[in-house]
Amino acid sequence: MPSLVNMEVELAVKGFLIDQEKMVEVVERMTKELKMGLAKDTHPRAVIKCFVTYVQDLPTGKERGKYLALDLGGTNFRVLLVTLLSQTDIHITSKSYEFPSTLMTGTGKALFDFLAECLAEFCKENAVENDNLPLGFTFSFPLQQQGLSKGILVAWTKGFNCEGVVGKNVVQLLQEAIERRGDIRINTVAVLNDTVGTLMSCAFNHPNCRIGLIVGTGSNACYVEKTVNAECFEGYQTSPKPSMVINCEWGAFGDNGVLEFVRTTYDKVVDKVTPNPGKQTFEKCISGMYMGELVRLVVVEMIGRGAMFVGDSSQRIQQRWSFKSSYISDIESDGPGEYRSCNKVLHELGIIGSQEADKEALRFICEAVSSRSAKLCACGLVTIINKMNINEVVIGIDGSVYRYHPKYHDMLQFHMRKLLKPGVKFELVVSEDGSGRGAALVAATAVQSKPKM
Ligand code: BGC
């Protein structure tokens, strides 16, 4: 324990420190919930929904062609044109569109009109507006899929809350918005979760990839299950295909109260100020949308008690969501006794001239929040690997937390090793462009399997 950190701060973060015993308990509880999501009779009341994705084929490496992709669900909205030329030659043109935050809580019509507008602009810029290209729609929210190109939105997450979309088929909403414009010809052939895109993209180069994980604004994982176990798939006993990708939607784990033993008072405060209180409990302990706010709440409490930043007044840190999760990655990037990135963060927050002890305390709080995130994520992955009952697996991962936090990969690996049965081998691989390449690969599957239907 760093000597510069005072007792008050140590006490405040205590709740974030989960030991091995608690992690084993998380795995146990999560295993139960995962099984409930998969089984037909318990699915309706399960919190980890384990949605069937209708993706039954992993890439062969032989997929070719030109596809459009839309990516909605993180901090940016993107449109992509993906050309699969060979296994090593994939051409991607993409454009990110600034996503007005008012759209996140406006009407569904405004949202889909905006998506169609960006898509039209992009298609015209790339001269493909009349090509009737197949489109893969990466829509990273819980969808109850009824086919590869039909998905009913179950709930919004990650701060989105657009009216009139829950309960609707989002592919139809997109297609209608495209048709309202009438200036482009597009064929939406698949809708997919970002975890599935991540899995597919990674599997294109790593044939042993069986899990896709996102630790970014939100958090979730998907994995390859035996079709016979995917009981919510109508053809689970008759399908000729042995596998089915399952979108766990693990973010909702704990919504029934089983995670209270790893939650803190700070988690409860964060939860209350989100548009979806009581929902996405596991995600709110793990993902980038919430980590910064958790740190901020601890810091503000410490300031209030005179335990940190005494004499430094900052208005900014008192504002909700002002502490970005990327600050945690920055602060933890500094070497021991170094505060270069930390100083930058403090400067941005308007905290000037703080003591070394304050900076140590801040780092200590960041570490407490990020290591709990990595531990819980490790629990989730171990739950899935145990369920799959395999001895070797590659896990494709994307998301800003995993990518930019300097120790996340190592922490994840360390805790997984401690939790997994001896002899189980795994590899954590950054997956490149799941929502582009991955979406194109799913769209390719859809196009190829069409004539047989
Ligand atoms: C959504 C998931 C998504 C995850 C990562 C969660 O909030 O419910 O569908 O995969 O975020 O983007």
PDB file of N, CA, C and O in Angstrom, residues 225-297:
ATOM      1  N   GLU A 225     -21.299 -21.252 -29.122  1.00  0.00           N
ATOM      2  CA  GLU A 225     -21.952 -22.308 -28.336  1.00  0.00           C
ATOM      3  C   GLU A 225     -22.340 -23.452 -29.282  1.00  0.00           C
ATOM      4  O   GLU A 225     -22.420 -23.260 -30.504  1.00  0.00           O
ATOM      5  N   LYS A 226     -22.584 -24.621 -28.720  1.00  0.00           N
ATOM      6  CA  LYS A 226     -23.102 -25.719 -29.546  1.00  0.00           C
ATOM      7  C   LYS A 226     -24.564 -25.397 -29.858  1.00  0.00           C
ATOM      8  O   LYS A 226     -25.322 -25.011 -28.955  1.00  0.00           O
ATOM      9  N   THR A 227     -24.957 -25.565 -31.113  1.00  0.00           N
ATOM     10  CA  THR A 227     -26.335 -25.226 -31.506  1.00  0.00           C
ATOM     11  C   THR A 227     -27.355 -25.938 -30.613  1.00  0.00           C
ATOM     12  O   THR A 227     -28.367 -25.357 -30.227  1.00  0.00           O
ATOM     13  N   VAL A 228     -27.049 -27.185 -30.255  1.00  0.00           N
ATOM     14  CA  VAL A 228     -28.020 -27.946 -29.440  1.00  0.00           C
ATOM     15  C   VAL A 228     -28.247 -27.314 -28.064  1.00  0.00           C
ATOM     16  O   VAL A 228     -29.257 -27.585 -27.418  1.00  0.00           O
ATOM     17  N   ASN A 229     -27.303 -26.493 -27.629  1.00  0.00           N
ATOM     18  CA  ASN A 229     -27.491 -25.824 -26.329  1.00  0.00           C
ATOM     19  C   ASN A 229     -28.192 -24.474 -26.457  1.00  0.00           C
ATOM     20  O   ASN A 229     -28.583 -23.889 -25.460  1.00  0.00           O
ATOM     21  N   ALA A 230     -28.313 -23.984 -27.698  1.00  0.00           N
ATOM     22  CA  ALA A 230     -28.944 -22.673 -27.908  1.00  0.00           C
ATOM     23  C   ALA A 230     -30.450 -22.878 -28.014  1.00  0.00           C
ATOM     24  O   ALA A 230     -31.064 -22.715 -29.077  1.00  0.00           O
ATOM     25  N   GLU A 231     -31.055 -23.236 -26.903  1.00  0.00           N
ATOM     26  CA  GLU A 231     -32.457 -23.667 -26.897  1.00  0.00           C
ATOM     27  C   GLU A 231     -33.447 -22.621 -27.396  1.00  0.00           C
ATOM     28  O   GLU A 231     -34.545 -22.955 -27.802  1.00  0.00           O
ATOM     29  N   CYS A 232     -33.049 -21.360 -27.353  1.00  0.00           N
ATOM     30  CA  CYS A 232     -33.988 -20.320 -27.807  1.00  0.00           C
ATOM     31  C   CYS A 232     -33.995 -20.180 -29.321  1.00  0.00           C
ATOM     32  O   CYS A 232     -34.766 -19.390 -29.873  1.00  0.00           O
ATOM     33  N   PHE A 233     -33.123 -20.916 -29.996  1.00  0.00           N
ATOM     34  CA  PHE A 233     -33.104 -20.957 -31.461  1.00  0.00           C
ATOM     35  C   PHE A 233     -34.083 -22.053 -31.884  1.00  0.00           C
ATOM     36  O   PHE A 233     -33.961 -23.207 -31.434  1.00  0.00           O
ATOM     37  N   GLU A 234     -35.040 -21.678 -32.733  1.00  0.00           N
ATOM     38  CA  GLU A 234     -36.099 -22.639 -33.072  1.00  0.00           C
ATOM     39  C   GLU A 234     -35.541 -23.940 -33.673  1.00  0.00           C
ATOM     40  O   GLU A 234     -36.109 -25.009 -33.482  1.00  0.00           O
ATOM     41  N   GLY A 235     -34.384 -23.817 -34.375  1.00  0.00           N
ATOM     42  CA  GLY A 235     -33.844 -25.024 -35.009  1.00  0.00           C
ATOM     43  C   GLY A 235     -32.738 -25.670 -34.185  1.00  0.00           C
ATOM     44  O   GLY A 235     -31.873 -26.347 -34.742  1.00  0.00           O
ATOM     45  N   TYR A 236     -32.751 -25.486 -32.876  1.00  0.00           N
ATOM     46  CA  TYR A 236     -31.592 -25.937 -32.096  1.00  0.00           C
ATOM     47  C   TYR A 236     -31.361 -27.448 -32.144  1.00  0.00           C
ATOM     48  O   TYR A 236     -30.244 -27.908 -31.984  1.00  0.00           O
ATOM     49  N   GLN A 237     -32.441 -28.201 -32.401  1.00  0.00           N
ATOM     50  CA  GLN A 237     -32.252 -29.657 -32.446  1.00  0.00           C
ATOM     51  C   GLN A 237     -32.115 -30.178 -33.874  1.00  0.00           C
ATOM     52  O   GLN A 237     -31.715 -31.307 -34.082  1.00  0.00           O
ATOM     53  N   THR A 238     -32.483 -29.329 -34.843  1.00  0.00           N
ATOM     54  CA  THR A 238     -32.517 -29.824 -36.223  1.00  0.00           C
ATOM     55  C   THR A 238     -31.492 -29.168 -37.135  1.00  0.00           C
ATOM     56  O   THR A 238     -31.240 -29.647 -38.230  1.00  0.00           O
ATOM     57  N   SER A 239     -30.909 -28.066 -36.680  1.00  0.00           N
ATOM     58  CA  SER A 239     -29.984 -27.339 -37.552  1.00  0.00           C
ATOM     59  C   SER A 239     -28.804 -28.208 -37.970  1.00  0.00           C
ATOM     60  O   SER A 239     -28.221 -28.907 -37.150  1.00  0.00           O
ATOM     61  N   PRO A 240     -28.463 -28.156 -39.250  1.00  0.00           N
ATOM     62  CA  PRO A 240     -27.301 -28.941 -39.700  1.00  0.00           C
ATOM     63  C   PRO A 240     -25.985 -28.318 -39.238  1.00  0.00           C
ATOM     64  O   PRO A 240     -24.942 -28.957 -39.304  1.00  0.00           O
ATOM     65  N   LYS A 241     -26.054 -27.088 -38.790  1.00  0.00           N
ATOM     66  CA  LYS A 241     -24.816 -26.412 -38.381  1.00  0.00           C
ATOM     67  C   LYS A 241     -24.553 -26.617 -36.889  1.00  0.00           C
ATOM     68  O   LYS A 241     -25.436 -26.391 -36.070  1.00  0.00           O
ATOM     69  N   PRO A 242     -23.334 -27.011 -36.545  1.00  0.00           N
ATOM     70  CA  PRO A 242     -23.062 -27.386 -35.153  1.00  0.00           C
ATOM     71  C   PRO A 242     -22.941 -26.216 -34.171  1.00  0.00           C
ATOM     72  O   PRO A 242     -23.056 -26.402 -32.976  1.00  0.00           O
ATOM     73  N   SER A 243     -22.703 -24.998 -34.708  1.00  0.00           N
ATOM     74  CA  SER A 243     -22.418 -23.895 -33.784  1.00  0.00           C
ATOM     75  C   SER A 243     -23.395 -22.737 -33.923  1.00  0.00           C
ATOM     76  O   SER A 243     -23.987 -22.531 -34.982  1.00  0.00           O
ATOM     77  N   MET A 244     -23.495 -21.989 -32.841  1.00  0.00           N
ATOM     78  CA  MET A 244     -24.301 -20.763 -32.849  1.00  0.00           C
ATOM     79  C   MET A 244     -23.579 -19.730 -31.987  1.00  0.00           C
ATOM     80  O   MET A 244     -23.196 -20.023 -30.851  1.00  0.00           O
ATOM     81  N   VAL A 245     -23.381 -18.549 -32.537  1.00  0.00           N
ATOM     82  CA  VAL A 245     -22.768 -17.496 -31.732  1.00  0.00           C
ATOM     83  C   VAL A 245     -23.843 -16.919 -30.804  1.00  0.00           C
ATOM     84  O   VAL A 245     -24.956 -16.609 -31.237  1.00  0.00           O
ATOM     85  N   ILE A 246     -23.499 -16.822 -29.540  1.00  0.00           N
ATOM     86  CA  ILE A 246     -24.422 -16.319 -28.520  1.00  0.00           C
ATOM     87  C   ILE A 246     -23.953 -14.946 -28.047  1.00  0.00           C
ATOM     88  O   ILE A 246     -22.798 -14.784 -27.633  1.00  0.00           O
ATOM     89  N   ASN A 247     -24.826 -13.980 -28.129  1.00  0.00           N
ATOM     90  CA  ASN A 247     -24.539 -12.654 -27.578  1.00  0.00           C
ATOM     91  C   ASN A 247     -25.011 -12.652 -26.122  1.00  0.00           C
ATOM     92  O   ASN A 247     -26.201 -12.563 -25.842  1.00  0.00           O
ATOM     93  N   CYS A 248     -24.060 -12.768 -25.210  1.00  0.00           N
ATOM     94  CA  CYS A 248     -24.434 -12.935 -23.792  1.00  0.00           C
ATOM     95  C   CYS A 248     -25.209 -11.757 -23.239  1.00  0.00           C
ATOM     96  O   CYS A 248     -26.101 -11.921 -22.433  1.00  0.00           O
ATOM     97  N   GLU A 249     -24.842 -10.537 -23.652  1.00  0.00           N
ATOM     98  CA  GLU A 249     -25.362  -9.326 -22.990  1.00  0.00           C
ATOM     99  C   GLU A 249     -25.069  -9.425 -21.489  1.00  0.00           C
ATOM    100  O   GLU A 249     -25.964  -9.315 -20.642  1.00  0.00           O
ATOM    101  N   TRP A 250     -23.783  -9.598 -21.192  1.00  0.00           N
ATOM    102  CA  TRP A 250     -23.410  -9.796 -19.794  1.00  0.00           C
ATOM    103  C   TRP A 250     -23.513  -8.522 -18.955  1.00  0.00           C
ATOM    104  O   TRP A 250     -23.471  -8.584 -17.731  1.00  0.00           O
ATOM    105  N   GLY A 251     -23.664  -7.392 -19.625  1.00  0.00           N
ATOM    106  CA  GLY A 251     -23.782  -6.138 -18.890  1.00  0.00           C
ATOM    107  C   GLY A 251     -24.925  -6.128 -17.889  1.00  0.00           C
ATOM    108  O   GLY A 251     -24.881  -5.420 -16.882  1.00  0.00           O
ATOM    109  N   ALA A 252     -25.947  -6.935 -18.154  1.00  0.00           N
ATOM    110  CA  ALA A 252     -27.124  -6.939 -17.280  1.00  0.00           C
ATOM    111  C   ALA A 252     -26.959  -7.860 -16.066  1.00  0.00           C
ATOM    112  O   ALA A 252     -27.828  -7.904 -15.193  1.00  0.00           O
ATOM    113  N   PHE A 253     -25.840  -8.575 -16.008  1.00  0.00           N
ATOM    114  CA  PHE A 253     -25.588  -9.454 -14.865  1.00  0.00           C
ATOM    115  C   PHE A 253     -25.663  -8.623 -13.580  1.00  0.00           C
ATOM    116  O   PHE A 253     -25.097  -7.535 -13.499  1.00  0.00           O
ATOM    117  N   GLY A 254     -26.372  -9.117 -12.614  1.00  0.00           N
ATOM    118  CA  GLY A 254     -26.489  -8.391 -11.340  1.00  0.00           C
ATOM    119  C   GLY A 254     -27.756  -7.556 -11.236  1.00  0.00           C
ATOM    120  O   GLY A 254     -28.053  -7.031 -10.161  1.00  0.00           O
ATOM    121  N   ASP A 255     -28.506  -7.442 -12.335  1.00  0.00           N
ATOM    122  CA  ASP A 255     -29.722  -6.619 -12.275  1.00  0.00           C
ATOM    123  C   ASP A 255     -30.766  -7.219 -11.319  1.00  0.00           C
ATOM    124  O   ASP A 255     -31.728  -6.547 -10.943  1.00  0.00           O
ATOM    125  N   ASN A 256     -30.549  -8.483 -10.955  1.00  0.00           N
ATOM    126  CA  ASN A 256     -31.462  -9.119  -9.985  1.00  0.00           C
ATOM    127  C   ASN A 256     -30.876  -9.130  -8.572  1.00  0.00           C
ATOM    128  O   ASN A 256     -31.359  -9.828  -7.700  1.00  0.00           O
ATOM    129  N   GLY A 257     -29.806  -8.381  -8.366  1.00  0.00           N
ATOM    130  CA  GLY A 257     -29.277  -8.241  -7.004  1.00  0.00           C
ATOM    131  C   GLY A 257     -28.133  -9.170  -6.628  1.00  0.00           C
ATOM    132  O   GLY A 257     -27.569  -9.024  -5.541  1.00  0.00           O
ATOM    133  N   VAL A 258     -27.741 -10.090  -7.527  1.00  0.00           N
ATOM    134  CA  VAL A 258     -26.726 -11.076  -7.115  1.00  0.00           C
ATOM    135  C   VAL A 258     -25.303 -10.515  -7.064  1.00  0.00           C
ATOM    136  O   VAL A 258     -24.380 -11.201  -6.651  1.00  0.00           O
ATOM    137  N   LEU A 259     -25.126  -9.269  -7.486  1.00  0.00           N
ATOM    138  CA  LEU A 259     -23.775  -8.688  -7.478  1.00  0.00           C
ATOM    139  C   LEU A 259     -23.561  -7.666  -6.359  1.00  0.00           C
ATOM    140  O   LEU A 259     -22.539  -6.986  -6.333  1.00  0.00           O
ATOM    141  N   GLU A 260     -24.529  -7.581  -5.461  1.00  0.00           N
ATOM    142  CA  GLU A 260     -24.433  -6.543  -4.415  1.00  0.00           C
ATOM    143  C   GLU A 260     -23.135  -6.656  -3.621  1.00  0.00           C
ATOM    144  O   GLU A 260     -22.601  -5.656  -3.159  1.00  0.00           O
ATOM    145  N   PHE A 261     -22.609  -7.872  -3.496  1.00  0.00           N
ATOM    146  CA  PHE A 261     -21.406  -8.055  -2.672  1.00  0.00           C
ATOM    147  C   PHE A 261     -20.134  -7.489  -3.309  1.00  0.00           C
ATOM    148  O   PHE A 261     -19.097  -7.442  -2.661  1.00  0.00           O
ATOM    149  N   VAL A 262     -20.195  -7.071  -4.578  1.00  0.00           N
ATOM    150  CA  VAL A 262     -19.016  -6.405  -5.145  1.00  0.00           C
ATOM    151  C   VAL A 262     -19.298  -4.925  -5.450  1.00  0.00           C
ATOM    152  O   VAL A 262     -18.445  -4.218  -5.958  1.00  0.00           O
ATOM    153  N   ARG A 263     -20.491  -4.472  -5.144  1.00  0.00           N
ATOM    154  CA  ARG A 263     -20.838  -3.075  -5.432  1.00  0.00           C
ATOM    155  C   ARG A 263     -20.519  -2.178  -4.243  1.00  0.00           C
ATOM    156  O   ARG A 263     -20.502  -2.621  -3.099  1.00  0.00           O
ATOM    157  N   THR A 264     -20.303  -0.907  -4.537  1.00  0.00           N
ATOM    158  CA  THR A 264     -19.989   0.061  -3.481  1.00  0.00           C
ATOM    159  C   THR A 264     -21.089   1.121  -3.455  1.00  0.00           C
ATOM    160  O   THR A 264     -21.947   1.165  -4.357  1.00  0.00           O
ATOM    161  N   THR A 265     -21.006   2.000  -2.480  1.00  0.00           N
ATOM    162  CA  THR A 265     -21.990   3.094  -2.421  1.00  0.00           C
ATOM    163  C   THR A 265     -21.842   3.988  -3.657  1.00  0.00           C
ATOM    164  O   THR A 265     -22.807   4.561  -4.136  1.00  0.00           O
ATOM    165  N   TYR A 266     -20.605   4.084  -4.167  1.00  0.00           N
ATOM    166  CA  TYR A 266     -20.356   4.919  -5.352  1.00  0.00           C
ATOM    167  C   TYR A 266     -21.083   4.352  -6.576  1.00  0.00           C
ATOM    168  O   TYR A 266     -21.630   5.091  -7.386  1.00  0.00           O
ATOM    169  N   ASP A 267     -21.081   3.021  -6.697  1.00  0.00           N
ATOM    170  CA  ASP A 267     -21.794   2.389  -7.816  1.00  0.00           C
ATOM    171  C   ASP A 267     -23.270   2.757  -7.774  1.00  0.00           C
ATOM    172  O   ASP A 267     -23.899   2.975  -8.812  1.00  0.00           O
ATOM    173  N   LYS A 268     -23.784   2.820  -6.559  1.00  0.00           N
ATOM    174  CA  LYS A 268     -25.217   3.110  -6.425  1.00  0.00           C
ATOM    175  C   LYS A 268     -25.523   4.552  -6.816  1.00  0.00           C
ATOM    176  O   LYS A 268     -26.550   4.826  -7.425  1.00  0.00           O
ATOM    177  N   VAL A 269     -24.599   5.450  -6.505  1.00  0.00           N
ATOM    178  CA  VAL A 269     -24.793   6.859  -6.888  1.00  0.00           C
ATOM    179  C   VAL A 269     -24.743   6.988  -8.417  1.00  0.00           C
ATOM    180  O   VAL A 269     -25.594   7.645  -9.028  1.00  0.00           O
ATOM    181  N   VAL A 270     -23.755   6.346  -9.029  1.00  0.00           N
ATOM    182  CA  VAL A 270     -23.646   6.399 -10.496  1.00  0.00           C
ATOM    183  C   VAL A 270     -24.926   5.865 -11.130  1.00  0.00           C
ATOM    184  O   VAL A 270     -25.508   6.483 -12.017  1.00  0.00           O
ATOM    185  N   ASP A 271     -25.343   4.718 -10.640  1.00  0.00           N
ATOM    186  CA  ASP A 271     -26.532   4.081 -11.205  1.00  0.00           C
ATOM    187  C   ASP A 271     -27.741   5.026 -11.198  1.00  0.00           C
ATOM    188  O   ASP A 271     -28.471   5.106 -12.178  1.00  0.00           O
ATOM    189  N   LYS A 272     -27.895   5.734 -10.115  1.00  0.00           N
ATOM    190  CA  LYS A 272     -29.061   6.619  -9.962  1.00  0.00           C
ATOM    191  C   LYS A 272     -29.107   7.733 -10.998  1.00  0.00           C
ATOM    192  O   LYS A 272     -30.183   8.199 -11.353  1.00  0.00           O
ATOM    193  N   VAL A 273     -27.934   8.194 -11.449  1.00  0.00           N
ATOM    194  CA  VAL A 273     -27.939   9.330 -12.380  1.00  0.00           C
ATOM    195  C   VAL A 273     -27.893   8.902 -13.851  1.00  0.00           C
ATOM    196  O   VAL A 273     -27.741   9.732 -14.736  1.00  0.00           O
ATOM    197  N   THR A 274     -28.010   7.608 -14.092  1.00  0.00           N
ATOM    198  CA  THR A 274     -28.041   7.144 -15.487  1.00  0.00           C
ATOM    199  C   THR A 274     -29.497   7.095 -15.968  1.00  0.00           C
ATOM    200  O   THR A 274     -30.411   7.044 -15.137  1.00  0.00           O
ATOM    201  N   PRO A 275     -29.697   7.078 -17.299  1.00  0.00           N
ATOM    202  CA  PRO A 275     -31.080   6.987 -17.785  1.00  0.00           C
ATOM    203  C   PRO A 275     -31.689   5.605 -17.559  1.00  0.00           C
ATOM    204  O   PRO A 275     -32.882   5.430 -17.764  1.00  0.00           O
ATOM    205  N   ASN A 276     -30.849   4.622 -17.155  1.00  0.00           N
ATOM    206  CA  ASN A 276     -31.388   3.271 -16.947  1.00  0.00           C
ATOM    207  C   ASN A 276     -31.049   2.731 -15.555  1.00  0.00           C
ATOM    208  O   ASN A 276     -30.358   1.732 -15.418  1.00  0.00           O
ATOM    209  N   PRO A 277     -31.533   3.399 -14.495  1.00  0.00           N
ATOM    210  CA  PRO A 277     -31.204   2.938 -13.142  1.00  0.00           C
ATOM    211  C   PRO A 277     -31.673   1.503 -12.901  1.00  0.00           C
ATOM    212  O   PRO A 277     -32.724   1.108 -13.409  1.00  0.00           O
ATOM    213  N   GLY A 278     -30.849   0.774 -12.161  1.00  0.00           N
ATOM    214  CA  GLY A 278     -31.211  -0.609 -11.850  1.00  0.00           C
ATOM    215  C   GLY A 278     -30.869  -1.576 -12.964  1.00  0.00           C
ATOM    216  O   GLY A 278     -31.051  -2.787 -12.836  1.00  0.00           O
ATOM    217  N   LYS A 279     -30.393  -1.048 -14.093  1.00  0.00           N
ATOM    218  CA  LYS A 279     -30.079  -1.910 -15.243  1.00  0.00           C
ATOM    219  C   LYS A 279     -28.577  -1.868 -15.533  1.00  0.00           C
ATOM    220  O   LYS A 279     -27.906  -0.891 -15.222  1.00  0.00           O
ATOM    221  N   GLN A 280     -28.093  -2.892 -16.187  1.00  0.00           N
ATOM    222  CA  GLN A 280     -26.687  -2.993 -16.628  1.00  0.00           C
ATOM    223  C   GLN A 280     -25.710  -2.885 -15.439  1.00  0.00           C
ATOM    224  O   GLN A 280     -24.698  -2.198 -15.510  1.00  0.00           O
ATOM    225  N   THR A 281     -26.019  -3.595 -14.393  1.00  0.00           N
ATOM    226  CA  THR A 281     -25.228  -3.536 -13.155  1.00  0.00           C
ATOM    227  C   THR A 281     -23.761  -3.915 -13.373  1.00  0.00           C
ATOM    228  O   THR A 281     -22.852  -3.214 -12.923  1.00  0.00           O
ATOM    229  N   PHE A 282     -23.541  -5.032 -14.045  1.00  0.00           N
ATOM    230  CA  PHE A 282     -22.170  -5.516 -14.278  1.00  0.00           C
ATOM    231  C   PHE A 282     -21.418  -4.515 -15.156  1.00  0.00           C
ATOM    232  O   PHE A 282     -20.291  -4.134 -14.864  1.00  0.00           O
ATOM    233  N   GLU A 283     -22.087  -4.072 -16.220  1.00  0.00           N
ATOM    234  CA  GLU A 283     -21.480  -3.097 -17.131  1.00  0.00           C
ATOM    235  C   GLU A 283     -21.070  -1.824 -16.388  1.00  0.00           C
ATOM    236  O   GLU A 283     -20.001  -1.256 -16.642  1.00  0.00           O
ATOM    237  N   LYS A 284     -21.906  -1.394 -15.457  1.00  0.00           N
ATOM    238  CA  LYS A 284     -21.616  -0.151 -14.735  1.00  0.00           C
ATOM    239  C   LYS A 284     -20.427  -0.303 -13.784  1.00  0.00           C
ATOM    240  O   LYS A 284     -19.870   0.693 -13.335  1.00  0.00           O
ATOM    241  N   CYS A 285     -20.052  -1.533 -13.464  1.00  0.00           N
ATOM    242  CA  CYS A 285     -18.846  -1.757 -12.640  1.00  0.00           C
ATOM    243  C   CYS A 285     -17.602  -1.865 -13.519  1.00  0.00           C
ATOM    244  O   CYS A 285     -16.483  -1.859 -13.008  1.00  0.00           O
ATOM    245  N   ILE A 286     -17.799  -2.049 -14.825  1.00  0.00           N
ATOM    246  CA  ILE A 286     -16.676  -2.418 -15.687  1.00  0.00           C
ATOM    247  C   ILE A 286     -16.302  -1.365 -16.717  1.00  0.00           C
ATOM    248  O   ILE A 286     -15.132  -1.109 -16.971  1.00  0.00           O
ATOM    249  N   SER A 287     -17.294  -0.748 -17.344  1.00  0.00           N
ATOM    250  CA  SER A 287     -16.999  -0.100 -18.625  1.00  0.00           C
ATOM    251  C   SER A 287     -16.639   1.377 -18.517  1.00  0.00           C
ATOM    252  O   SER A 287     -16.862   2.035 -17.503  1.00  0.00           O
ATOM    253  N   GLY A 288     -16.098   1.860 -19.620  1.00  0.00           N
ATOM    254  CA  GLY A 288     -15.555   3.208 -19.703  1.00  0.00           C
ATOM    255  C   GLY A 288     -16.558   4.314 -19.485  1.00  0.00           C
ATOM    256  O   GLY A 288     -16.205   5.404 -19.051  1.00  0.00           O
ATOM    257  N   MET A 289     -17.812   4.028 -19.763  1.00  0.00           N
ATOM    258  CA  MET A 289     -18.812   5.070 -19.573  1.00  0.00           C
ATOM    259  C   MET A 289     -18.907   5.474 -18.092  1.00  0.00           C
ATOM    260  O   MET A 289     -19.275   6.604 -17.776  1.00  0.00           O
ATOM    261  N   TYR A 290     -18.592   4.535 -17.203  1.00  0.00           N
ATOM    262  CA  TYR A 290     -18.851   4.753 -15.767  1.00  0.00           C
ATOM    263  C   TYR A 290     -17.605   4.855 -14.886  1.00  0.00           C
ATOM    264  O   TYR A 290     -17.667   5.379 -13.776  1.00  0.00           O
ATOM    265  N   MET A 291     -16.482   4.307 -15.363  1.00  0.00           N
ATOM    266  CA  MET A 291     -15.286   4.245 -14.502  1.00  0.00           C
ATOM    267  C   MET A 291     -14.820   5.619 -14.026  1.00  0.00           C
ATOM    268  O   MET A 291     -14.476   5.814 -12.863  1.00  0.00           O
ATOM    269  N   GLY A 292     -14.818   6.571 -14.946  1.00  0.00           N
ATOM    270  CA  GLY A 292     -14.361   7.916 -14.596  1.00  0.00           C
ATOM    271  C   GLY A 292     -15.249   8.544 -13.542  1.00  0.00           C
ATOM    272  O   GLY A 292     -14.781   9.187 -12.597  1.00  0.00           O
ATOM    273  N   GLU A 293     -16.551   8.338 -13.687  1.00  0.00           N
ATOM    274  CA  GLU A 293     -17.488   8.916 -12.727  1.00  0.00           C
ATOM    275  C   GLU A 293     -17.311   8.284 -11.343  1.00  0.00           C
ATOM    276  O   GLU A 293     -17.432   8.972 -10.324  1.00  0.00           O
ATOM    277  N   LEU A 294     -16.983   7.004 -11.320  1.00  0.00           N
ATOM    278  CA  LEU A 294     -16.733   6.345 -10.026  1.00  0.00           C
ATOM    279  C   LEU A 294     -15.533   6.988  -9.338  1.00  0.00           C
ATOM    280  O   LEU A 294     -15.580   7.312  -8.148  1.00  0.00           O
ATOM    281  N   VAL A 295     -14.460   7.195 -10.108  1.00  0.00           N
ATOM    282  CA  VAL A 295     -13.269   7.840  -9.545  1.00  0.00           C
ATOM    283  C   VAL A 295     -13.631   9.236  -9.040  1.00  0.00           C
ATOM    284  O   VAL A 295     -13.273   9.625  -7.928  1.00  0.00           O
ATOM    285  N   ARG A 296     -14.373   9.963  -9.863  1.00  0.00           N
ATOM    286  CA  ARG A 296     -14.726  11.335  -9.500  1.00  0.00           C
ATOM    287  C   ARG A 296     -15.506  11.378  -8.181  1.00  0.00           C
ATOM    288  O   ARG A 296     -15.243  12.220  -7.322  1.00  0.00           O
ATOM    289  N   LEU A 297     -16.429  10.447  -8.034  1.00  0.00           N
ATOM    290  CA  LEU A 297     -17.244  10.453  -6.806  1.00  0.00           C
ATOM    291  C   LEU A 297     -16.384  10.241  -5.561  1.00  0.00           C
ATOM    292  O   LEU A 297     -16.597  10.884  -4.535  1.00  0.00           O
TER     293      LEU A 297
END
